[in-house]
């Protein structure tokens, strides 16, 4: 015989109510008010100790005016020279980046000597020292100090102290007494601890660490903030925030002074380079000028020549003009050669700009400006900055362009000089026709003019550069020196308390919400009413007892009264019929249907009516276990015709008879579905008894109950509080309706009330059910028992 396939009902999704029951949630919250109080108190206490560990933060600020364009009082080449050399730095955004750049912060850190940091601990909080530490630590071989070391000095007396080192394994347990001023060797480095001017014998334990310059620069760079004080303004606020405001004030003042000095140095550097270049040129021409002057003086004296003819004067004037042009070209050629040598040597120092010596070449000026801007960008970044690769590539491209441009300019200038030399040769031919004395005088005069023009031109340019250097001042200006604005995280401590209070109250509330969202179990009457409009026949509270049929053994208990209420409702539904048959079922095993069936039979028997209880669960009967009886011949034997009804009816107590399940058959489903046998059974039972109670298998697991449902007047569907799933419950009710099982009522079992109809507390039982379809037609389900009546 083939095995019967399992009955699996189709459970549709449940439509949840969209409205929020405020009263329900208030009752839930009030029911665990102590959990909210405990959580809030724990969070507030934790916040208190957390706030004790937070060091107070102080904000220090300074304001700086950054001028993007400063009107020069000079004109012409001088004005161009003043602005061009530092033009790349005159952009406001560039200057802000420069102010917070790695190189600028490093210069500031180096000038302040901040590598050793001192602090002491009091009431869970660290307090820093700055220039007022009771001790002074001097490190020898600083580069060999391992990272992560911390030092603690504890005063012993005026001459000795205890030094402890924590960090690496080799220093983990190092602690010994030393004398102040004594050199302590610690492996790869040494340390001297001295008393400072603020030393006191009763000083607390002093902690100090050695900070590398790199770590200090990174720290200040990360904390440094620069913001415009308002839109359309070039005044910026430079700020720092830390527990050590005095150190921050010193740092800001030093940083801004370094920034102003750097700006002035860059401007003066342009003038210095120009002066050095011109002075080099003057050094070579000064001797030639002196020789020419002496030659002219000696010639006039020896030849008694005081004046010359008008024709000679015209030739001298013409030669002077040509020599002046040639001198200017020679200066330009020397500059182009200087530029070419600069590029070939790949120097990073500032360039002498063309405008300082009167060269107006737009293309060359554009290249040099781009080169200066690229140098600025490179200097603003760390050496390991990945963007430096792009900047270096850009500098190489500009150098190539400058080299090509300077080479072409030298060639062009040589052509112009050669042309002027040709014109001078024509003048010389005219001079050769003059008398001998005038011709010699003209030659000496022309050489003197060449040297004098060249020398005078260079002197003029050097004077301009010297005037520029003397008149230079920083483009930017300090408006407000750094000052501390007071503590900034005082309100944060209060905010922490507010956050702690909200978290302490929010976590239990979130826990309640999650339980509600993810719990698909029936908990309240509202949950049942949201699924079905079937009447709730009664509520059975959780009860601990050694008796299975409590209604008969304790007829006056409140527990028994719950079953009397159900009996009354069933009788009302029955109307004028003489016999009442009731089937007790549930969705799944473990929900207490057997317990309900036993006690319903007991309460019917107490009324003095003849009652029979039938164990229709042929798969796993439990009556024998509950009633401490042996499983005798029973229902299965009757259904297969082995015996008659009188053979299987077992008298139990007054007015109560029981029919046990009998021998467990291999085909319980087929026996339950035997309509003829069922009809004959119930026909005979209704003739003998007033009340018939049937304990049927759970409808959510097997379909046996539907086979006998046609012979039943009323059905009690048992659900277990906090255990029965909503979706399975709804699906089972639809299956009952589809199989035309009418007059169904709901019984809520195992309800534990405490202070509220909505909080049922913990049910004290455990369970485990497994369904297995093996050989034959049967199914098996097991139960891991606990306290209370929760199993079938």
Tab-separated table of C-alpha atoms in Angstrom, residues 132-372:
chain	number	residue	atom	x	y	z
A	132	UNK	CA	55.492	74.719	32.784
A	133	UNK	CA	56.219	71.022	33.275
A	134	UNK	CA	58.005	70.286	36.585
A	135	UNK	CA	60.653	68.295	34.724
A	136	UNK	CA	62.563	68.541	31.467
A	137	UNK	CA	63.468	65.448	29.428
A	138	UNK	CA	66.391	65.562	26.991
A	139	UNK	CA	66.830	62.714	24.518
A	140	UNK	CA	70.154	61.624	23.036
A	141	UNK	CA	70.147	59.852	19.639
A	142	UNK	CA	66.547	60.829	18.990
A	143	UNK	CA	66.463	59.080	15.650
A	144	UNK	CA	66.825	55.701	17.418
A	145	UNK	CA	63.845	56.085	19.759
A	146	UNK	CA	61.340	53.263	19.093
A	147	UNK	CA	57.827	54.359	18.249
A	148	UNK	CA	55.086	53.952	20.841
A	149	UNK	CA	57.199	54.484	23.960
A	150	UNK	CA	55.743	56.377	26.900
A	151	UNK	CA	57.612	57.514	30.002
A	152	UNK	CA	56.422	58.174	33.548
A	153	UNK	CA	58.389	60.029	36.206
A	154	UNK	CA	57.367	59.724	39.870
A	155	UNK	CA	59.059	61.983	42.406
A	156	UNK	CA	60.925	60.289	45.262
A	157	UNK	CA	62.654	63.293	46.810
A	158	UNK	CA	64.434	66.450	45.672
A	159	UNK	CA	67.290	64.493	44.111
A	160	UNK	CA	65.771	61.238	42.873
A	161	UNK	CA	62.783	60.021	40.896
A	162	UNK	CA	61.348	56.770	39.587
A	163	UNK	CA	61.450	56.360	35.793
A	164	UNK	CA	59.113	53.838	34.122
A	165	UNK	CA	59.050	53.061	30.415
A	166	UNK	CA	56.135	51.380	28.650
A	167	UNK	CA	55.867	50.258	25.081
A	168	UNK	CA	57.825	47.545	23.352
A	169	UNK	CA	58.517	44.188	24.980
A	170	UNK	CA	62.051	45.195	25.861
A	171	UNK	CA	60.765	48.152	27.890
A	172	UNK	CA	57.557	46.668	29.240
A	173	UNK	CA	58.871	46.116	32.766
A	174	UNK	CA	61.567	48.794	32.880
A	175	UNK	CA	61.355	50.852	36.055
A	176	UNK	CA	64.169	52.104	38.247
A	177	UNK	CA	65.158	55.004	40.435
A	178	UNK	CA	67.420	57.624	38.865
A	179	UNK	CA	68.932	60.950	39.883
A	180	UNK	CA	67.876	64.177	38.268
A	181	UNK	CA	70.416	65.160	35.618
A	182	UNK	CA	71.732	61.597	35.351
A	183	UNK	CA	72.247	60.100	31.876
A	184	UNK	CA	70.089	56.980	31.548
A	185	UNK	CA	71.010	54.587	28.763
A	186	UNK	CA	68.035	52.795	27.231
A	187	UNK	CA	69.669	50.723	24.553
A	188	UNK	CA	69.673	52.587	21.264
A	189	UNK	CA	69.080	55.989	22.882
A	190	UNK	CA	69.716	57.826	26.119
A	191	UNK	CA	67.671	60.128	28.328
A	192	UNK	CA	68.341	62.849	30.861
A	193	UNK	CA	65.571	63.926	33.256
A	194	UNK	CA	66.174	67.317	34.879
A	195	UNK	CA	64.217	69.511	37.243
A	196	UNK	CA	62.667	72.592	35.694
A	197	UNK	CA	61.879	75.974	37.252
A	198	UNK	CA	58.392	74.644	38.077
A	199	UNK	CA	59.621	71.599	39.990
A	200	UNK	CA	57.949	70.698	43.281
A	201	UNK	CA	58.592	67.595	45.358
A	202	UNK	CA	54.887	66.849	45.710
A	203	UNK	CA	54.327	66.883	41.971
A	204	UNK	CA	51.990	64.223	40.497
A	205	UNK	CA	53.276	61.493	38.248
A	206	UNK	CA	54.459	63.153	35.047
A	207	UNK	CA	53.912	61.355	31.750
A	208	UNK	CA	55.828	62.311	28.634
A	209	UNK	CA	56.397	60.976	25.150
A	210	UNK	CA	58.715	61.820	22.303
A	211	UNK	CA	56.951	62.947	19.139
A	212	UNK	CA	58.709	62.895	15.784
A	213	UNK	CA	58.574	66.024	13.689
A	214	UNK	CA	56.617	64.138	11.052
A	215	UNK	CA	53.880	63.153	13.508
A	216	UNK	CA	53.655	66.700	14.877
A	217	UNK	CA	53.374	68.172	11.401
A	218	UNK	CA	50.621	65.706	10.524
A	219	UNK	CA	48.768	66.469	13.754
A	220	UNK	CA	48.833	70.246	13.333
A	221	UNK	CA	48.006	69.989	9.636
A	222	UNK	CA	44.943	67.866	10.406
A	223	UNK	CA	43.749	70.218	13.159
A	224	UNK	CA	44.483	73.472	11.345
A	225	UNK	CA	41.439	75.146	9.821
A	226	UNK	CA	41.425	78.231	7.589
A	227	UNK	CA	38.145	79.900	6.638
A	228	UNK	CA	37.112	83.212	5.159
A	229	UNK	CA	35.477	85.418	7.769
A	230	UNK	CA	32.801	86.398	5.221
A	231	UNK	CA	31.985	86.185	1.541
A	232	UNK	CA	33.779	88.481	-0.899
A	233	UNK	CA	36.545	89.079	1.679
A	234	UNK	CA	40.199	88.062	1.714
A	235	UNK	CA	40.461	88.049	5.515
A	236	UNK	CA	40.807	84.524	6.826
A	237	UNK	CA	40.499	83.025	10.289
A	238	UNK	CA	43.231	80.561	11.181
A	239	UNK	CA	42.133	78.296	14.028
A	240	UNK	CA	43.222	75.326	16.128
A	241	UNK	CA	41.328	73.305	18.729
A	242	UNK	CA	42.975	71.170	21.416
A	243	UNK	CA	43.284	70.706	25.196
A	244	UNK	CA	46.461	72.851	25.160
A	245	UNK	CA	45.450	76.400	24.166
A	246	UNK	CA	48.751	78.064	25.105
A	247	UNK	CA	50.656	75.822	22.744
A	248	UNK	CA	48.108	76.480	19.989
A	249	UNK	CA	48.399	80.252	20.480
A	250	UNK	CA	52.184	80.077	20.162
A	251	UNK	CA	51.882	77.851	17.134
A	252	UNK	CA	49.445	80.176	15.336
A	253	UNK	CA	51.512	83.279	16.021
A	254	UNK	CA	54.686	81.544	14.843
A	255	UNK	CA	52.953	80.066	11.809
A	256	UNK	CA	51.652	83.446	10.653
A	257	UNK	CA	55.004	85.129	11.270
A	258	UNK	CA	56.738	82.409	9.244
A	259	UNK	CA	54.139	82.908	6.536
A	260	UNK	CA	54.751	86.690	6.402
A	261	UNK	CA	58.517	86.189	6.464
A	262	UNK	CA	58.275	83.664	3.670
A	263	UNK	CA	56.265	86.098	1.584
A	264	UNK	CA	58.842	88.854	2.117
A	265	UNK	CA	61.741	86.461	1.458
A	266	UNK	CA	60.225	85.430	-1.853
A	267	UNK	CA	59.842	89.047	-2.920
A	268	UNK	CA	63.356	89.987	-1.806
A	269	UNK	CA	64.775	86.901	-3.436
A	270	UNK	CA	63.740	88.285	-6.840
A	271	UNK	CA	65.533	91.557	-6.201
A	272	UNK	CA	68.633	89.789	-4.824
A	273	UNK	CA	68.921	87.577	-7.880
A	274	UNK	CA	68.607	90.610	-10.152
A	275	UNK	CA	71.252	92.543	-8.217
A	276	UNK	CA	73.627	89.574	-8.275
A	277	UNK	CA	73.173	89.136	-12.021
A	278	UNK	CA	73.776	92.833	-12.804
A	279	UNK	CA	76.724	93.067	-10.411
A	280	UNK	CA	78.367	90.171	-12.238
A	281	UNK	CA	77.994	92.059	-15.510
A	282	UNK	CA	79.267	95.326	-13.985
A	283	UNK	CA	82.380	93.635	-12.635
A	284	UNK	CA	83.538	92.839	-16.174
A	285	UNK	CA	82.752	96.226	-17.735
A	286	UNK	CA	84.179	98.453	-14.962
A	287	UNK	CA	87.836	97.797	-15.902
A	288	UNK	CA	87.187	98.410	-19.607
A	289	UNK	CA	85.506	101.716	-18.799
A	290	UNK	CA	88.476	102.872	-16.700
A	291	UNK	CA	90.944	101.980	-19.436
A	292	UNK	CA	88.880	103.863	-22.053
A	293	UNK	CA	88.704	106.988	-19.883
A	294	UNK	CA	92.476	106.958	-19.308
A	295	UNK	CA	93.166	106.455	-23.015
A	296	UNK	CA	90.988	109.460	-23.957
A	297	UNK	CA	92.604	111.664	-21.342
A	298	UNK	CA	96.135	110.709	-22.383
A	299	UNK	CA	95.402	111.225	-26.080
A	300	UNK	CA	93.991	114.741	-25.524
A	301	UNK	CA	96.982	115.691	-23.410
A	302	UNK	CA	99.639	114.248	-25.732
A	303	UNK	CA	98.156	115.672	-28.945
A	304	UNK	CA	96.785	118.927	-27.518
A	305	UNK	CA	93.366	118.112	-29.019
A	306	UNK	CA	90.566	119.916	-27.272
A	307	UNK	CA	87.782	119.967	-29.842
A	308	UNK	CA	86.839	118.190	-33.036
A	309	UNK	CA	85.055	119.167	-36.219
A	310	UNK	CA	81.302	118.998	-36.709
A	311	UNK	CA	81.651	116.087	-39.131
A	312	UNK	CA	83.540	114.105	-36.496
A	313	UNK	CA	80.891	114.953	-33.904
A	314	UNK	CA	78.185	113.604	-36.207
A	315	UNK	CA	80.074	110.381	-36.679
A	316	UNK	CA	80.617	110.057	-32.904
A	317	UNK	CA	76.889	110.637	-32.285
A	318	UNK	CA	75.938	108.039	-34.873
A	319	UNK	CA	78.415	105.534	-33.421
A	320	UNK	CA	77.108	106.216	-29.897
A	321	UNK	CA	73.556	105.438	-30.955
A	322	UNK	CA	74.605	102.194	-32.559
A	323	UNK	CA	76.732	101.211	-29.557
A	324	UNK	CA	73.813	101.904	-27.167
A	325	UNK	CA	71.632	99.532	-29.139
A	326	UNK	CA	74.411	96.992	-29.200
A	327	UNK	CA	74.886	97.288	-25.432
A	328	UNK	CA	71.200	96.646	-24.798
A	329	UNK	CA	71.328	93.606	-27.057
A	330	UNK	CA	74.435	92.335	-25.301
A	331	UNK	CA	72.658	92.598	-21.927
A	332	UNK	CA	69.731	90.636	-23.325
A	333	UNK	CA	72.069	88.030	-24.791
A	334	UNK	CA	73.789	87.684	-21.425
A	335	UNK	CA	70.367	87.171	-19.773
A	336	UNK	CA	69.365	84.547	-22.320
A	337	UNK	CA	72.636	82.777	-21.696
A	338	UNK	CA	72.021	82.983	-17.929
A	339	UNK	CA	68.551	81.495	-18.487
A	340	UNK	CA	69.974	78.719	-20.629
A	341	UNK	CA	72.611	77.845	-18.016
A	342	UNK	CA	69.896	77.896	-15.316
A	343	UNK	CA	67.778	75.411	-17.240
A	344	UNK	CA	70.707	73.126	-18.053
A	345	UNK	CA	71.728	72.988	-14.376
A	346	UNK	CA	68.087	72.230	-13.345
A	347	UNK	CA	68.120	74.650	-10.433
A	348	UNK	CA	65.124	75.127	-8.110
A	349	UNK	CA	66.001	78.672	-6.990
A	350	UNK	CA	64.075	81.711	-8.177
A	351	UNK	CA	64.694	83.010	-11.686
A	352	UNK	CA	65.667	86.569	-12.609
A	353	UNK	CA	62.659	87.769	-14.576
A	354	UNK	CA	63.173	89.316	-18.047
A	355	UNK	CA	61.315	92.493	-17.136
A	356	UNK	CA	63.988	93.458	-14.594
A	357	UNK	CA	66.513	94.054	-17.370
A	358	UNK	CA	64.098	95.525	-19.896
A	359	UNK	CA	63.255	92.411	-21.928
A	360	UNK	CA	59.641	92.446	-23.090
A	361	UNK	CA	59.047	88.984	-24.524
A	362	UNK	CA	55.404	87.847	-23.928
A	363	UNK	CA	56.107	84.191	-24.735
A	364	UNK	CA	59.168	84.052	-22.501
A	365	UNK	CA	57.348	85.865	-19.710
A	366	UNK	CA	54.457	83.353	-19.954
A	367	UNK	CA	56.845	80.394	-19.718
A	368	UNK	CA	58.631	81.829	-16.677
A	369	UNK	CA	55.313	82.604	-14.974
A	370	UNK	CA	54.156	79.023	-15.505
A	371	UNK	CA	57.479	77.786	-14.202
A	372	UNK	CA	57.167	79.911	-11.042
